[in-house]
mmCIF file of C-alpha atoms in Angstrom:
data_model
loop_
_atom_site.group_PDB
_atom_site.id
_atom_site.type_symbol
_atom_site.label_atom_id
_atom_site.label_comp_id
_atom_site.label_asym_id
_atom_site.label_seq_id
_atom_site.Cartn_x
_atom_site.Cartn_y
_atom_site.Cartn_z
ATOM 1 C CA UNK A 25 7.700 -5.466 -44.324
ATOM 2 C CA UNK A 26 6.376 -4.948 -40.692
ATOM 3 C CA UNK A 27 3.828 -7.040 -41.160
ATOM 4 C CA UNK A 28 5.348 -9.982 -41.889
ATOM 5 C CA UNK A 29 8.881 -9.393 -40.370
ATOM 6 C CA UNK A 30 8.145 -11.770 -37.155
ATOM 7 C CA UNK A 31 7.922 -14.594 -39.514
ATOM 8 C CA UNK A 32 10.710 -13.588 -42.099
ATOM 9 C CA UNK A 33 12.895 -13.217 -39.143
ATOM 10 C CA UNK A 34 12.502 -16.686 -38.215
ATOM 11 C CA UNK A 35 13.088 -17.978 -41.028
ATOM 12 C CA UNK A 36 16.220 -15.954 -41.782
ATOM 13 C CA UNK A 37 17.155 -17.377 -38.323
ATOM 14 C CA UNK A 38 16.978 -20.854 -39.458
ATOM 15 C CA UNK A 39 18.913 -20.089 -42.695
ATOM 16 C CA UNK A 40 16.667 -20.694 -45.163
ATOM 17 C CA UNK A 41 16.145 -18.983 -48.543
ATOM 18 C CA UNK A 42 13.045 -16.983 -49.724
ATOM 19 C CA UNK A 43 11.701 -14.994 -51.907
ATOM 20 C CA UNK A 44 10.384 -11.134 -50.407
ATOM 21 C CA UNK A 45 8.148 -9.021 -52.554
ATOM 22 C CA UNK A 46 7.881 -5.375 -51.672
ATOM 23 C CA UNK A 47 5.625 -2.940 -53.207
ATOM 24 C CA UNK A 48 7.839 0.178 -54.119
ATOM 25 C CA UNK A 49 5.552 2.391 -56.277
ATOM 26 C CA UNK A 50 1.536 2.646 -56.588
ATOM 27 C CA UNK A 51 -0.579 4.581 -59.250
ATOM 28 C CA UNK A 52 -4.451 5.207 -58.948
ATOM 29 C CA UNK A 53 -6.512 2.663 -57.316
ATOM 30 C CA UNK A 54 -3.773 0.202 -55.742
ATOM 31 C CA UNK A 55 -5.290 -1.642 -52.670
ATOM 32 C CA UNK A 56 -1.588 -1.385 -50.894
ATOM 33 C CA UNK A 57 0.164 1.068 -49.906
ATOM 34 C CA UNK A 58 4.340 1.465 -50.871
ATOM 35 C CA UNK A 59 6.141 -1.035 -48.217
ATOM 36 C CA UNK A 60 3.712 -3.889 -47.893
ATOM 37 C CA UNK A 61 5.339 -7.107 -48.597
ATOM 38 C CA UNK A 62 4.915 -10.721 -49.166
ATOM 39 C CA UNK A 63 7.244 -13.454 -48.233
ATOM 40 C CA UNK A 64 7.653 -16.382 -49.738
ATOM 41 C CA UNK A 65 9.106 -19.996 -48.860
ATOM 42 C CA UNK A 66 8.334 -22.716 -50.965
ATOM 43 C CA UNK A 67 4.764 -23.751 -50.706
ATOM 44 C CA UNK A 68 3.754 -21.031 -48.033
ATOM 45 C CA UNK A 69 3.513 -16.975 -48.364
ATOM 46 C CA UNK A 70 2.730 -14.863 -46.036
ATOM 47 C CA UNK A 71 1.489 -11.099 -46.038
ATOM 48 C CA UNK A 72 0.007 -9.023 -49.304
ATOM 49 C CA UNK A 73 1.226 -6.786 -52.108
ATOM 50 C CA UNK A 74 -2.680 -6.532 -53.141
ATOM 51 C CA UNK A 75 -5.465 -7.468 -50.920
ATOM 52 C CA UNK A 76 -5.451 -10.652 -52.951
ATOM 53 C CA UNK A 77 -5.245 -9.112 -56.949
ATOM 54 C CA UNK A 78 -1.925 -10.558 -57.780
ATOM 55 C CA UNK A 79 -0.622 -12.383 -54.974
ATOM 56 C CA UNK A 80 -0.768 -15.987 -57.525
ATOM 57 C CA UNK A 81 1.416 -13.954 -59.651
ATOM 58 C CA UNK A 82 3.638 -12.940 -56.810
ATOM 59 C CA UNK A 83 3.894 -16.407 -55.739
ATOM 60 C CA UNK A 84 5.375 -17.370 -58.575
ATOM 61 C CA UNK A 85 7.631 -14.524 -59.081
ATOM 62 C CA UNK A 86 8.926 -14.838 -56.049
ATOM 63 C CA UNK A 87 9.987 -18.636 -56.523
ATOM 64 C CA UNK A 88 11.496 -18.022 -59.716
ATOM 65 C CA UNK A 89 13.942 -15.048 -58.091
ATOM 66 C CA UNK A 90 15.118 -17.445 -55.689
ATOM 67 C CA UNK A 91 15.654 -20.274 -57.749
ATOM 68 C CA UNK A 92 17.921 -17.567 -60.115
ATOM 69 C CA UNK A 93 18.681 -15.004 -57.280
ATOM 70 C CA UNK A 94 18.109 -12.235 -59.324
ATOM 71 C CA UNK A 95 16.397 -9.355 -58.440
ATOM 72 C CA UNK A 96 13.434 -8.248 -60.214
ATOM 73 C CA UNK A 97 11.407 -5.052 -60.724
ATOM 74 C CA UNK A 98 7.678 -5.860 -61.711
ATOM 75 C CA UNK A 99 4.474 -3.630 -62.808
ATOM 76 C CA UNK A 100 1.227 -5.379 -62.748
ATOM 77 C CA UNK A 101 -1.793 -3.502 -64.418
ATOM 78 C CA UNK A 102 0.142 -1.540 -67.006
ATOM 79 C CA UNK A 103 -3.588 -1.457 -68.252
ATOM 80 C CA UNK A 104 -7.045 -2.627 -67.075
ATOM 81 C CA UNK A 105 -6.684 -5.568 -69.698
ATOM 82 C CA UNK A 106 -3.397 -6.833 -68.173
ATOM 83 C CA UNK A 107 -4.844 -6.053 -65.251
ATOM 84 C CA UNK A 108 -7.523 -8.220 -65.198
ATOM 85 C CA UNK A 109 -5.187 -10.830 -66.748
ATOM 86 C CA UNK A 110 -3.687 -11.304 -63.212
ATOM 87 C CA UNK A 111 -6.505 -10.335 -61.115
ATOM 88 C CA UNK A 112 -5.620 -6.858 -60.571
ATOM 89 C CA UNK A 113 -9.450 -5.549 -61.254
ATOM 90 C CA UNK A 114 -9.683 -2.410 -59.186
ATOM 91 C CA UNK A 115 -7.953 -0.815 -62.125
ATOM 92 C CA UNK A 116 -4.544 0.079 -60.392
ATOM 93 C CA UNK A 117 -1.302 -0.065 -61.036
ATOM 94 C CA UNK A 118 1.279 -1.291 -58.313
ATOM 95 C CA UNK A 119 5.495 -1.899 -59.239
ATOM 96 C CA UNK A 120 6.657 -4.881 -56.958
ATOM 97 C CA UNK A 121 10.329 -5.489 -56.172
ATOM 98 C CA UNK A 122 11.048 -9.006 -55.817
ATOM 99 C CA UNK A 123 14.382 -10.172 -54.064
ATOM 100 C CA UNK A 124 16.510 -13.571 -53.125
ATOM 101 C CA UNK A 125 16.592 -13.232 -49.029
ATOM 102 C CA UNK A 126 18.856 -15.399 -47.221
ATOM 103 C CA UNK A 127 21.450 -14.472 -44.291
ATOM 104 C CA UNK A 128 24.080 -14.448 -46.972
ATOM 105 C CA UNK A 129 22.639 -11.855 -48.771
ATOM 106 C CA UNK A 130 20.869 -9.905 -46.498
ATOM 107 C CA UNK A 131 23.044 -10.192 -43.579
ATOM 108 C CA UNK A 132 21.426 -6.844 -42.301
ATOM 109 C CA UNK A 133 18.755 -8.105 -41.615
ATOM 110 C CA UNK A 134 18.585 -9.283 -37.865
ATOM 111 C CA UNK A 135 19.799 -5.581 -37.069
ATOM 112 C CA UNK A 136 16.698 -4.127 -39.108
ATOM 113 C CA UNK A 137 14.378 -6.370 -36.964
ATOM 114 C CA UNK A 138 16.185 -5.684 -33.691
ATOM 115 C CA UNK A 139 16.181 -1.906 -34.159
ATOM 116 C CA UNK A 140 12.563 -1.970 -35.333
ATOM 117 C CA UNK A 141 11.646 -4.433 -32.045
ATOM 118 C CA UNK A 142 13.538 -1.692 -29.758
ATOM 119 C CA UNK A 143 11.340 1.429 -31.877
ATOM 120 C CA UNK A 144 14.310 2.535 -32.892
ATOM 121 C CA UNK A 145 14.059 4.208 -35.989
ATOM 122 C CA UNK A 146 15.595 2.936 -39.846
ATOM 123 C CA UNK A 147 15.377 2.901 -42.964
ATOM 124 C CA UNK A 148 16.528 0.202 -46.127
ATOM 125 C CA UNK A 149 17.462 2.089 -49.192
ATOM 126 C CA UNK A 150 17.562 -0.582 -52.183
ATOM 127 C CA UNK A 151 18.455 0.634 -56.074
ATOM 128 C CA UNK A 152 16.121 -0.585 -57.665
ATOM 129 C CA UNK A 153 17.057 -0.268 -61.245
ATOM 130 C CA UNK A 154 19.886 2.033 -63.456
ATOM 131 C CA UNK A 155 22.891 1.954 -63.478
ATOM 132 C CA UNK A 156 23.971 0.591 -60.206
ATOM 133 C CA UNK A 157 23.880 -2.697 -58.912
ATOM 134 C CA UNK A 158 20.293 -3.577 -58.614
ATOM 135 C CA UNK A 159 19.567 -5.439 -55.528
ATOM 136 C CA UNK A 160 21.866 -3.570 -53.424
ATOM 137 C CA UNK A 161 21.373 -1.963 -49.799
ATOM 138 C CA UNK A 162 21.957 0.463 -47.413
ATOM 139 C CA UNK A 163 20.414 0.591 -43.871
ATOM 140 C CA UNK A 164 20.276 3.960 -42.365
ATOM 141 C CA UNK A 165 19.675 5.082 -38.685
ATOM 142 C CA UNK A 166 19.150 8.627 -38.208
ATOM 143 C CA UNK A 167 21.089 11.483 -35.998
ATOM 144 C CA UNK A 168 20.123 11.985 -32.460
ATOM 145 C CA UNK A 169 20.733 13.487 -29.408
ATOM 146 C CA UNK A 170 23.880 11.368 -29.131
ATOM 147 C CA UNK A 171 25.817 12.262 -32.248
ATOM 148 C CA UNK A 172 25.385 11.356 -35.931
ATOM 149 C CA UNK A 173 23.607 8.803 -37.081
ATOM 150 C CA UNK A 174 25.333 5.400 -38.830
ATOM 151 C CA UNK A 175 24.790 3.355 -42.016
ATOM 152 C CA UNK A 176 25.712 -0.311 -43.119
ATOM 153 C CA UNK A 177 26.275 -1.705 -46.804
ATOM 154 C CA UNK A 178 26.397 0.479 -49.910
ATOM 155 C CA UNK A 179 24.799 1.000 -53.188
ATOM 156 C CA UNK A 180 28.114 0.783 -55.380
ATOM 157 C CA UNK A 181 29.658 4.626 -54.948
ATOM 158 C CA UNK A 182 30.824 6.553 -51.565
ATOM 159 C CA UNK A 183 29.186 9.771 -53.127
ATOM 160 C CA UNK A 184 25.610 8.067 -53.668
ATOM 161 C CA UNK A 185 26.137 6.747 -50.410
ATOM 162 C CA UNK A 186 26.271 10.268 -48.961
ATOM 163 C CA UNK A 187 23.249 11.835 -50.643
ATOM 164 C CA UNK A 188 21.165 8.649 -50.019
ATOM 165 C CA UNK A 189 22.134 9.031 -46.271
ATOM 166 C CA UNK A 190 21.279 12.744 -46.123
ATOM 167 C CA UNK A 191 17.857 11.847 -47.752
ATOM 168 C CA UNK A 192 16.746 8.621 -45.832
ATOM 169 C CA UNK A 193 17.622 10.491 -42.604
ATOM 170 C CA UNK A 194 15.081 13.411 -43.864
ATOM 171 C CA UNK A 195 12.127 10.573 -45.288
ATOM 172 C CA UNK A 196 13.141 8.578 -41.681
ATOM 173 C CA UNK A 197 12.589 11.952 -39.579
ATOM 174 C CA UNK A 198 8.723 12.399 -41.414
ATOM 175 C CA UNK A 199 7.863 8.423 -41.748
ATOM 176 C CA UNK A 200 8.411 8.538 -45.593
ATOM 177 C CA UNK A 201 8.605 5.572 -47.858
ATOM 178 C CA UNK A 202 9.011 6.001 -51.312
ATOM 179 C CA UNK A 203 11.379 6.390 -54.350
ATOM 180 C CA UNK A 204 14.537 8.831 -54.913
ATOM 181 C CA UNK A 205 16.347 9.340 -58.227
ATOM 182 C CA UNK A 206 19.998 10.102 -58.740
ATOM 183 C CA UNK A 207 22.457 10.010 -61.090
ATOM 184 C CA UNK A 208 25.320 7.072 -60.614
ATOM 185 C CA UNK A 209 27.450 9.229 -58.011
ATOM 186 C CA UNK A 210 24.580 10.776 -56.393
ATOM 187 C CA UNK A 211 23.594 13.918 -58.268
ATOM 188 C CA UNK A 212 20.364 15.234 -57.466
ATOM 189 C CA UNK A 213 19.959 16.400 -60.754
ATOM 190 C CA UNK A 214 19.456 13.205 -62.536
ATOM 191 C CA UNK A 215 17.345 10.252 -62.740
ATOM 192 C CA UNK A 216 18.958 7.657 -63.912
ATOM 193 C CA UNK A 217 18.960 5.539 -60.973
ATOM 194 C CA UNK A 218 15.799 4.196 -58.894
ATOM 195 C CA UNK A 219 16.314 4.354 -55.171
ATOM 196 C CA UNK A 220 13.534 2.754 -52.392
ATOM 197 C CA UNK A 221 13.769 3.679 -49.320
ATOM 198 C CA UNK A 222 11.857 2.431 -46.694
ATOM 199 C CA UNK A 223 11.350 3.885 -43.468
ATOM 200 C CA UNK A 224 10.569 2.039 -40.241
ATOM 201 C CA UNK A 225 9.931 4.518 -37.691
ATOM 202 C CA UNK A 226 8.075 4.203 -34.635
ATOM 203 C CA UNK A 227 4.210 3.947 -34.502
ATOM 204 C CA UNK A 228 2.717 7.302 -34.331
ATOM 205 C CA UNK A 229 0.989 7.762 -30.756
ATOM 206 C CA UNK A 230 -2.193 7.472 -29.385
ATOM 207 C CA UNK A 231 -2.705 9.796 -26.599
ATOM 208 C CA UNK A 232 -5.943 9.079 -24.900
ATOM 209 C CA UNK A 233 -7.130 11.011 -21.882
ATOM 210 C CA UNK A 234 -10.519 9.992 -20.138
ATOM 211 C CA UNK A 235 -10.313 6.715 -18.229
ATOM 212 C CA UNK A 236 -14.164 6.092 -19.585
ATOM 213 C CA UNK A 237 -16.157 3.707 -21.445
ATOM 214 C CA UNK A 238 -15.014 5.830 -24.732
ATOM 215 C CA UNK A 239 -11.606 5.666 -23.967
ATOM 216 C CA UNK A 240 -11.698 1.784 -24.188
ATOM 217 C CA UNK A 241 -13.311 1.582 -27.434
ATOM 218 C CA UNK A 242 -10.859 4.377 -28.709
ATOM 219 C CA UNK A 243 -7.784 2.858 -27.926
ATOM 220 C CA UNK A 244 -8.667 -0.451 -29.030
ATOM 221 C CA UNK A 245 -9.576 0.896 -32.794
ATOM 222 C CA UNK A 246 -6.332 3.228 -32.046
ATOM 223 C CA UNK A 247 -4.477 -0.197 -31.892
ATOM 224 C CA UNK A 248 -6.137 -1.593 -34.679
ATOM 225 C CA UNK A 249 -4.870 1.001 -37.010
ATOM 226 C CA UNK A 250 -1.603 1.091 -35.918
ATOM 227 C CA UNK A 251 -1.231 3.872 -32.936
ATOM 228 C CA UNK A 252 0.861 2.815 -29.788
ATOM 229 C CA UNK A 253 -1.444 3.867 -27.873
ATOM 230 C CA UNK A 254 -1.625 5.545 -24.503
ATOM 231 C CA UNK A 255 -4.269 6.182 -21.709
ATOM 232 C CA UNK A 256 -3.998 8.503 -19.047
ATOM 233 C CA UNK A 257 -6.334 9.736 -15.849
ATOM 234 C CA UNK A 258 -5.428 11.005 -12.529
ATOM 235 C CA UNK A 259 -7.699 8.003 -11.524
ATOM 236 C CA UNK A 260 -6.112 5.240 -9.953
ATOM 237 C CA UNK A 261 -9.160 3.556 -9.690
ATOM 238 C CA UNK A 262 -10.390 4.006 -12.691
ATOM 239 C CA UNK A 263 -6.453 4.032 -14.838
ATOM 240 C CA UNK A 264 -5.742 0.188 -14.718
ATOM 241 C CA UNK A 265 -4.776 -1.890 -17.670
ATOM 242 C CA UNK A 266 -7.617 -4.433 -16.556
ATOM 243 C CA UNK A 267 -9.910 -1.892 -18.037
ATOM 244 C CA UNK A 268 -7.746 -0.585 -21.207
ATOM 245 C CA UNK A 269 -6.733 -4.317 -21.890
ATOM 246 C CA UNK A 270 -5.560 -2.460 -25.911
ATOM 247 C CA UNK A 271 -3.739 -0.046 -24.549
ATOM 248 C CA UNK A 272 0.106 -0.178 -24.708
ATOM 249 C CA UNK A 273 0.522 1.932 -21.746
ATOM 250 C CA UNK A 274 -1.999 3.093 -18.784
ATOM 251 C CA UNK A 275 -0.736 6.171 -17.135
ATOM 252 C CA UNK A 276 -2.088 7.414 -13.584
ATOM 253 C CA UNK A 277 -1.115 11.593 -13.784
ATOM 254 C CA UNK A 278 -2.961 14.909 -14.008
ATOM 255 C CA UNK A 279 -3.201 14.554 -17.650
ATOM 256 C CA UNK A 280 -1.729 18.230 -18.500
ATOM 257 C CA UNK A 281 0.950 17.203 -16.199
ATOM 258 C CA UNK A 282 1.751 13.964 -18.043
ATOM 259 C CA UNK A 283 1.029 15.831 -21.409
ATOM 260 C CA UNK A 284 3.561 18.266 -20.336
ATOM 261 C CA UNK A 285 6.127 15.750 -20.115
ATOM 262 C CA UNK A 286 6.269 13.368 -23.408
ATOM 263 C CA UNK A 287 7.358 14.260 -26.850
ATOM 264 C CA UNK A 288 4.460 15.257 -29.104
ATOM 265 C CA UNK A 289 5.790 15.265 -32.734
ATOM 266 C CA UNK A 290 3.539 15.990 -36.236
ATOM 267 C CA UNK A 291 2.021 12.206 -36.009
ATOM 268 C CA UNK A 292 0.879 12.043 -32.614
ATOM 269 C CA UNK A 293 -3.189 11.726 -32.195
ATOM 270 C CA UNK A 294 -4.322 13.531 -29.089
ATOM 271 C CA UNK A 295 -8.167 12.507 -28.035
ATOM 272 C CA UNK A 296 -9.545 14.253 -25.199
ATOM 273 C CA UNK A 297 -12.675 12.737 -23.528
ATOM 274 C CA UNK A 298 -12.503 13.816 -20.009
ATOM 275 C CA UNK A 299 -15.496 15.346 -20.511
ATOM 276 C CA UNK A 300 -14.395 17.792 -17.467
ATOM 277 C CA UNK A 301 -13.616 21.630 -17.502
ATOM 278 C CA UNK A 302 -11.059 21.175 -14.848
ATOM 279 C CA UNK A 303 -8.921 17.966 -16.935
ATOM 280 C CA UNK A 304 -9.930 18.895 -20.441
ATOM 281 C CA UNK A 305 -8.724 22.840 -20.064
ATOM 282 C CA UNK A 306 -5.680 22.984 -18.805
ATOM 283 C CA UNK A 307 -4.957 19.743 -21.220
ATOM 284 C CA UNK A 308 -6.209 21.648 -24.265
ATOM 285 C CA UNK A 309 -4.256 24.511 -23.295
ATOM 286 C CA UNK A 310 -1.007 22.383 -23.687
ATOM 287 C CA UNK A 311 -2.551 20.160 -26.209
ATOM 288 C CA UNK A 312 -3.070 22.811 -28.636
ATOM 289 C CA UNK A 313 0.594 24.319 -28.140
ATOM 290 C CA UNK A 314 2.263 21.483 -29.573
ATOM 291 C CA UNK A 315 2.720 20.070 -33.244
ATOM 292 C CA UNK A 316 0.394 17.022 -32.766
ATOM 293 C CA UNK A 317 -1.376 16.137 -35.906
ATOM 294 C CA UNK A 318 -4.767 16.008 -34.533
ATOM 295 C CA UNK A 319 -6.219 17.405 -31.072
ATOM 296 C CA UNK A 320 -9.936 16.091 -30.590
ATOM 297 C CA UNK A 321 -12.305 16.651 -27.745
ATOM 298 C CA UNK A 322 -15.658 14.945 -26.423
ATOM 299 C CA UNK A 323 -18.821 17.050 -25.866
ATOM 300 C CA UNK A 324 -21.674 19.044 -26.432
ATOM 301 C CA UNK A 325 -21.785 21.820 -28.799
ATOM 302 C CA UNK A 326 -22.876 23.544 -25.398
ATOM 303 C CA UNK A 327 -19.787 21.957 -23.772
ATOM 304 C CA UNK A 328 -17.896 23.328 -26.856
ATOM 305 C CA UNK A 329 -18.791 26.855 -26.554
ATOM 306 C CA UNK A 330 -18.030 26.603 -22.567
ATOM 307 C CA UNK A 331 -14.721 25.071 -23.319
ATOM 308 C CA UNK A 332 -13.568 27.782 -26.261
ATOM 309 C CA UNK A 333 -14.507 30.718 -23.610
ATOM 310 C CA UNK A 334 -12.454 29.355 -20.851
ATOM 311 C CA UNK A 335 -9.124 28.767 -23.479
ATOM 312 C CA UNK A 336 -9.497 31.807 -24.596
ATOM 313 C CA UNK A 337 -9.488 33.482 -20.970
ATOM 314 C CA UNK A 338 -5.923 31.732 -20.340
ATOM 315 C CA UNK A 339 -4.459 32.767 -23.211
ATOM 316 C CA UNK A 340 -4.976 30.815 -26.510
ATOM 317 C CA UNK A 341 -5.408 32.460 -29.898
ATOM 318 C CA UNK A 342 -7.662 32.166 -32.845
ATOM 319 C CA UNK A 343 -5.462 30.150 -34.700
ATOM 320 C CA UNK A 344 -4.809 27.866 -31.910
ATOM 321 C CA UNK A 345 -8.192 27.333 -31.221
ATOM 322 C CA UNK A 346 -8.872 26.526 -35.169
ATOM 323 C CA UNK A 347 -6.750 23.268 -34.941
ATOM 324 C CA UNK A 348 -9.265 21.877 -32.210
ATOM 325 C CA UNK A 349 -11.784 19.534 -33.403
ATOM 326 C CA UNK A 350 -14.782 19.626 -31.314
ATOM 327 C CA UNK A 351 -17.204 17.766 -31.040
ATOM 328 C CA UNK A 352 -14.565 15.159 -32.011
ATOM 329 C CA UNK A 353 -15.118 12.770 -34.988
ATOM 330 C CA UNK A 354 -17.173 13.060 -38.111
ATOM 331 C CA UNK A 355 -20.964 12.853 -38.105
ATOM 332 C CA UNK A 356 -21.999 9.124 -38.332
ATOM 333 C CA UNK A 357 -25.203 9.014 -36.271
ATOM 334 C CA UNK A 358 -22.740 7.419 -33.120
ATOM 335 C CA UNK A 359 -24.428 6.597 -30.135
ATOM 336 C CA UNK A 360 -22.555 3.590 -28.664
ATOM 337 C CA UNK A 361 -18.604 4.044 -27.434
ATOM 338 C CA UNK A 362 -17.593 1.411 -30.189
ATOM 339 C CA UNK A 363 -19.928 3.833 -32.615
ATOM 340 C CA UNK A 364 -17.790 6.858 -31.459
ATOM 341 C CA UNK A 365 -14.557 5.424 -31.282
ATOM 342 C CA UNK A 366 -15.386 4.337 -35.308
ATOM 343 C CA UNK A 367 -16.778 8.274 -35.841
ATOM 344 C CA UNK A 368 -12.935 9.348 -34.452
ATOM 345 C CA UNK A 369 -10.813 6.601 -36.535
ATOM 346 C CA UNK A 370 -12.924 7.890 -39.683
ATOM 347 C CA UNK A 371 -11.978 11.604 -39.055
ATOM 348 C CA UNK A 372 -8.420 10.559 -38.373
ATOM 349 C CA UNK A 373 -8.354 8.762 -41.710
ATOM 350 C CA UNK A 374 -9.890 11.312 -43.688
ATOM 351 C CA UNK A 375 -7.341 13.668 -41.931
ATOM 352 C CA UNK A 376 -4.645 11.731 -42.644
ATOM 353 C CA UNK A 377 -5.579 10.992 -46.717
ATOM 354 C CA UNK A 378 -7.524 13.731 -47.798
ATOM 355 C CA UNK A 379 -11.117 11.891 -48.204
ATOM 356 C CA UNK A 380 -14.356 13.923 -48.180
ATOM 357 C CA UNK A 381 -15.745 12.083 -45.437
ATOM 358 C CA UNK A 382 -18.749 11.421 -48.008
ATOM 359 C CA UNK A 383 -19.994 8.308 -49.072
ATOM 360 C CA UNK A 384 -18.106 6.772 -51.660
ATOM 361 C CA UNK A 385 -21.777 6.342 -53.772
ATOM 362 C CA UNK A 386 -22.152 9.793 -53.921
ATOM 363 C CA UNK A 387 -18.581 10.491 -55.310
ATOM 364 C CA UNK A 388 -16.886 10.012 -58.724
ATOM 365 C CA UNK A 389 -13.706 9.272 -60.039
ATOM 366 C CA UNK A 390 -11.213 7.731 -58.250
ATOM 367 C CA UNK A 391 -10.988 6.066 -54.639
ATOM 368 C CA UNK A 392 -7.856 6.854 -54.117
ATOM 369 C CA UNK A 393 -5.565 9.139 -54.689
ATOM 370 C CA UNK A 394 -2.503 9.093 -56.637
ATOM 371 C CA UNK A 395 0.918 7.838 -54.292
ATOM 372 C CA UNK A 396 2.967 11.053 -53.688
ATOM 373 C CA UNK A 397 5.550 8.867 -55.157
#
């Protein structure tokens, strides 16, 4: 729903009545992941359940479950034949949750976008079918350093209510979206009810160190795939947001210092292309201490081997050293910064999913693989 909240806000704002479509489950080769939506008003949609497969089918979905305001739970490509019936030819299957959105009955959802436009992070648990009321939500912000977190609406029963809450705030904590099962009060042990629950936490970060021709072209395809991105050089000169126009923020600090100072959590990205023994050392040194998800560094194989023999002289081990991935990116033939920036998005991707980092010709069965939910 990110992508199209901005205009779904608006016209929640203004009090009209649409129709939202939300992806909720995916099987084999869906071209969407679990959360993308599609909004509907009338004549004009915006966003994608598909990549374009089944969005004429969605359309009219959609305008049917506001004219009746009843929720409905839809699978398109049940098989390649149906599949092809309503354009879904990549062979997939994707389940799309269609729902009546107005401020009467989402009234959460101004809070949703405001907490989302502040990065603060929540989730929307909806039941999607079973034997509660379908269509009903529960927004869930999760504990923090101020006390225990709070919730808003309810899915029918105080004790489902309670194990939702306990759940969401452990998918909200990793970035999960997907579906939970539970019996009608809650219990773990059954499945008789379908519960979504999608998170909105905060962009994973970008940490870019380097104030160089590479750094631009990194954070810009850092931005295009979703990173809040960050640049950093003890540079003033060179550190300016004239020259990292993509950047989110441009920060002028001995980069160990500054890396020394923010919150590194399992999704951050950490790109090192100082290109410096006296930067990139005593940044990898902290780098490689923390949980980041990725810690990358420009250079040489030569530079490499130089750069391993002076972390290992202050102290890092084997298996700290193993997480490093140097040179950085995967082997496309880059020359260009824009050619390396793409060589470090495509190792962060294959990271990320799993891929081979072969081409796709060379490889069998399917492109992608099956939704962990």
């Amino acid at each position: 729903m990110r992508d199209v909240l901005s205009q779904i806000v608006r016209w929640w704002e203004a009090g009209e009545r649409f129709g939202l479509a939300t992806v909720v489950g995916t099987f084999r080769s869906a071209p969407r992941p679990p959360g993308a939506s599609m909004a509907v008003l009338g004549t004009e949609a915006v966003g994608s359940v598909s990549g374009g497969c089944v969005e004429g089918a969605v359309y009219e979905l959609a305008n049917e479950v506001v004219g009746t305001g009843t929720p409905v739970l839809q699978r398109y490509g049940v098989s390649d034949d149906d599949a092809f019936a309503v354009g879904l030819t990549c062979g997939g299957i994707i389940d799309v949750f269609v729902e009546d959105v107005s401020r009467e009955t989402y009234p959460e959802l101004g809070e949703i976008a405001a907490s989302i436009e502040r990065r603060r992070p929540v989730a929307v648990a909806t039941i999607l079918s079973g034997p509660g009321p379908v269509g009903a939500r529960r927004v869930v912000w999760p504990d923090g350093p101020a006390g225990p977190g709070s919730s808003s609406g309810s899915l029918g029963s105080p004790r489902l209510d309670a194990a939702v809450d306990d759940d969401v705030r452990g998918m909200l904590a990793q970035g999960i979206t997907g579906i939970r099962r539970y019996g009608a009060q809650g219990e773990r042990r059954l499945d008789d009810l379908q519960v979504f629950v999608q998170s909105f936490a905060p962009a994973p970060r970008m940490l870019v160190f380097g104030a160089i021709d590479f750094a631009a072209a990194v954070a810009k395809i850092g931005k295009f795939l979703g990173y809040h991105v960050v640049v950093c050089d003890a540079r003033p000169v060179f550190a300016t947001t004239k020259r990292f126009p993509d950047a989110d923020e441009v920060v002028v600090k001995w980069p160990h210092d500054y890396l020394s100072t923010v919150q590194v959590d399992e999704r951050t990205v950490i790109c090192v292309l100082t290109h410096d023994p006296k930067f990139d050392v005593p940044l990898l040194e902290v780098a490689l201490r923390t949980p980041a998800a990725y810690v990358g560094a420009m250079g040489s194989r030569r530079t490499h081997e130089d750069r391993i023999a002076r972390l290992r002289e202050v102290g890092l081990k084997d298996e700290d050293l193993a997480r490093l991935r140097s040179p950085i990116g995967l082997d496309l033939g880059a020359r260009t910064p824009e050619e390396t920036a793409v060589s470090i998005a495509a190792e962060l991707i294959q990271l990320r999913w799993g891929g081979t980092g072969r081409s796709l010709t060379d490889t069998s069965g399917r492109i992608h693989g099956d939704s962990l939910t």
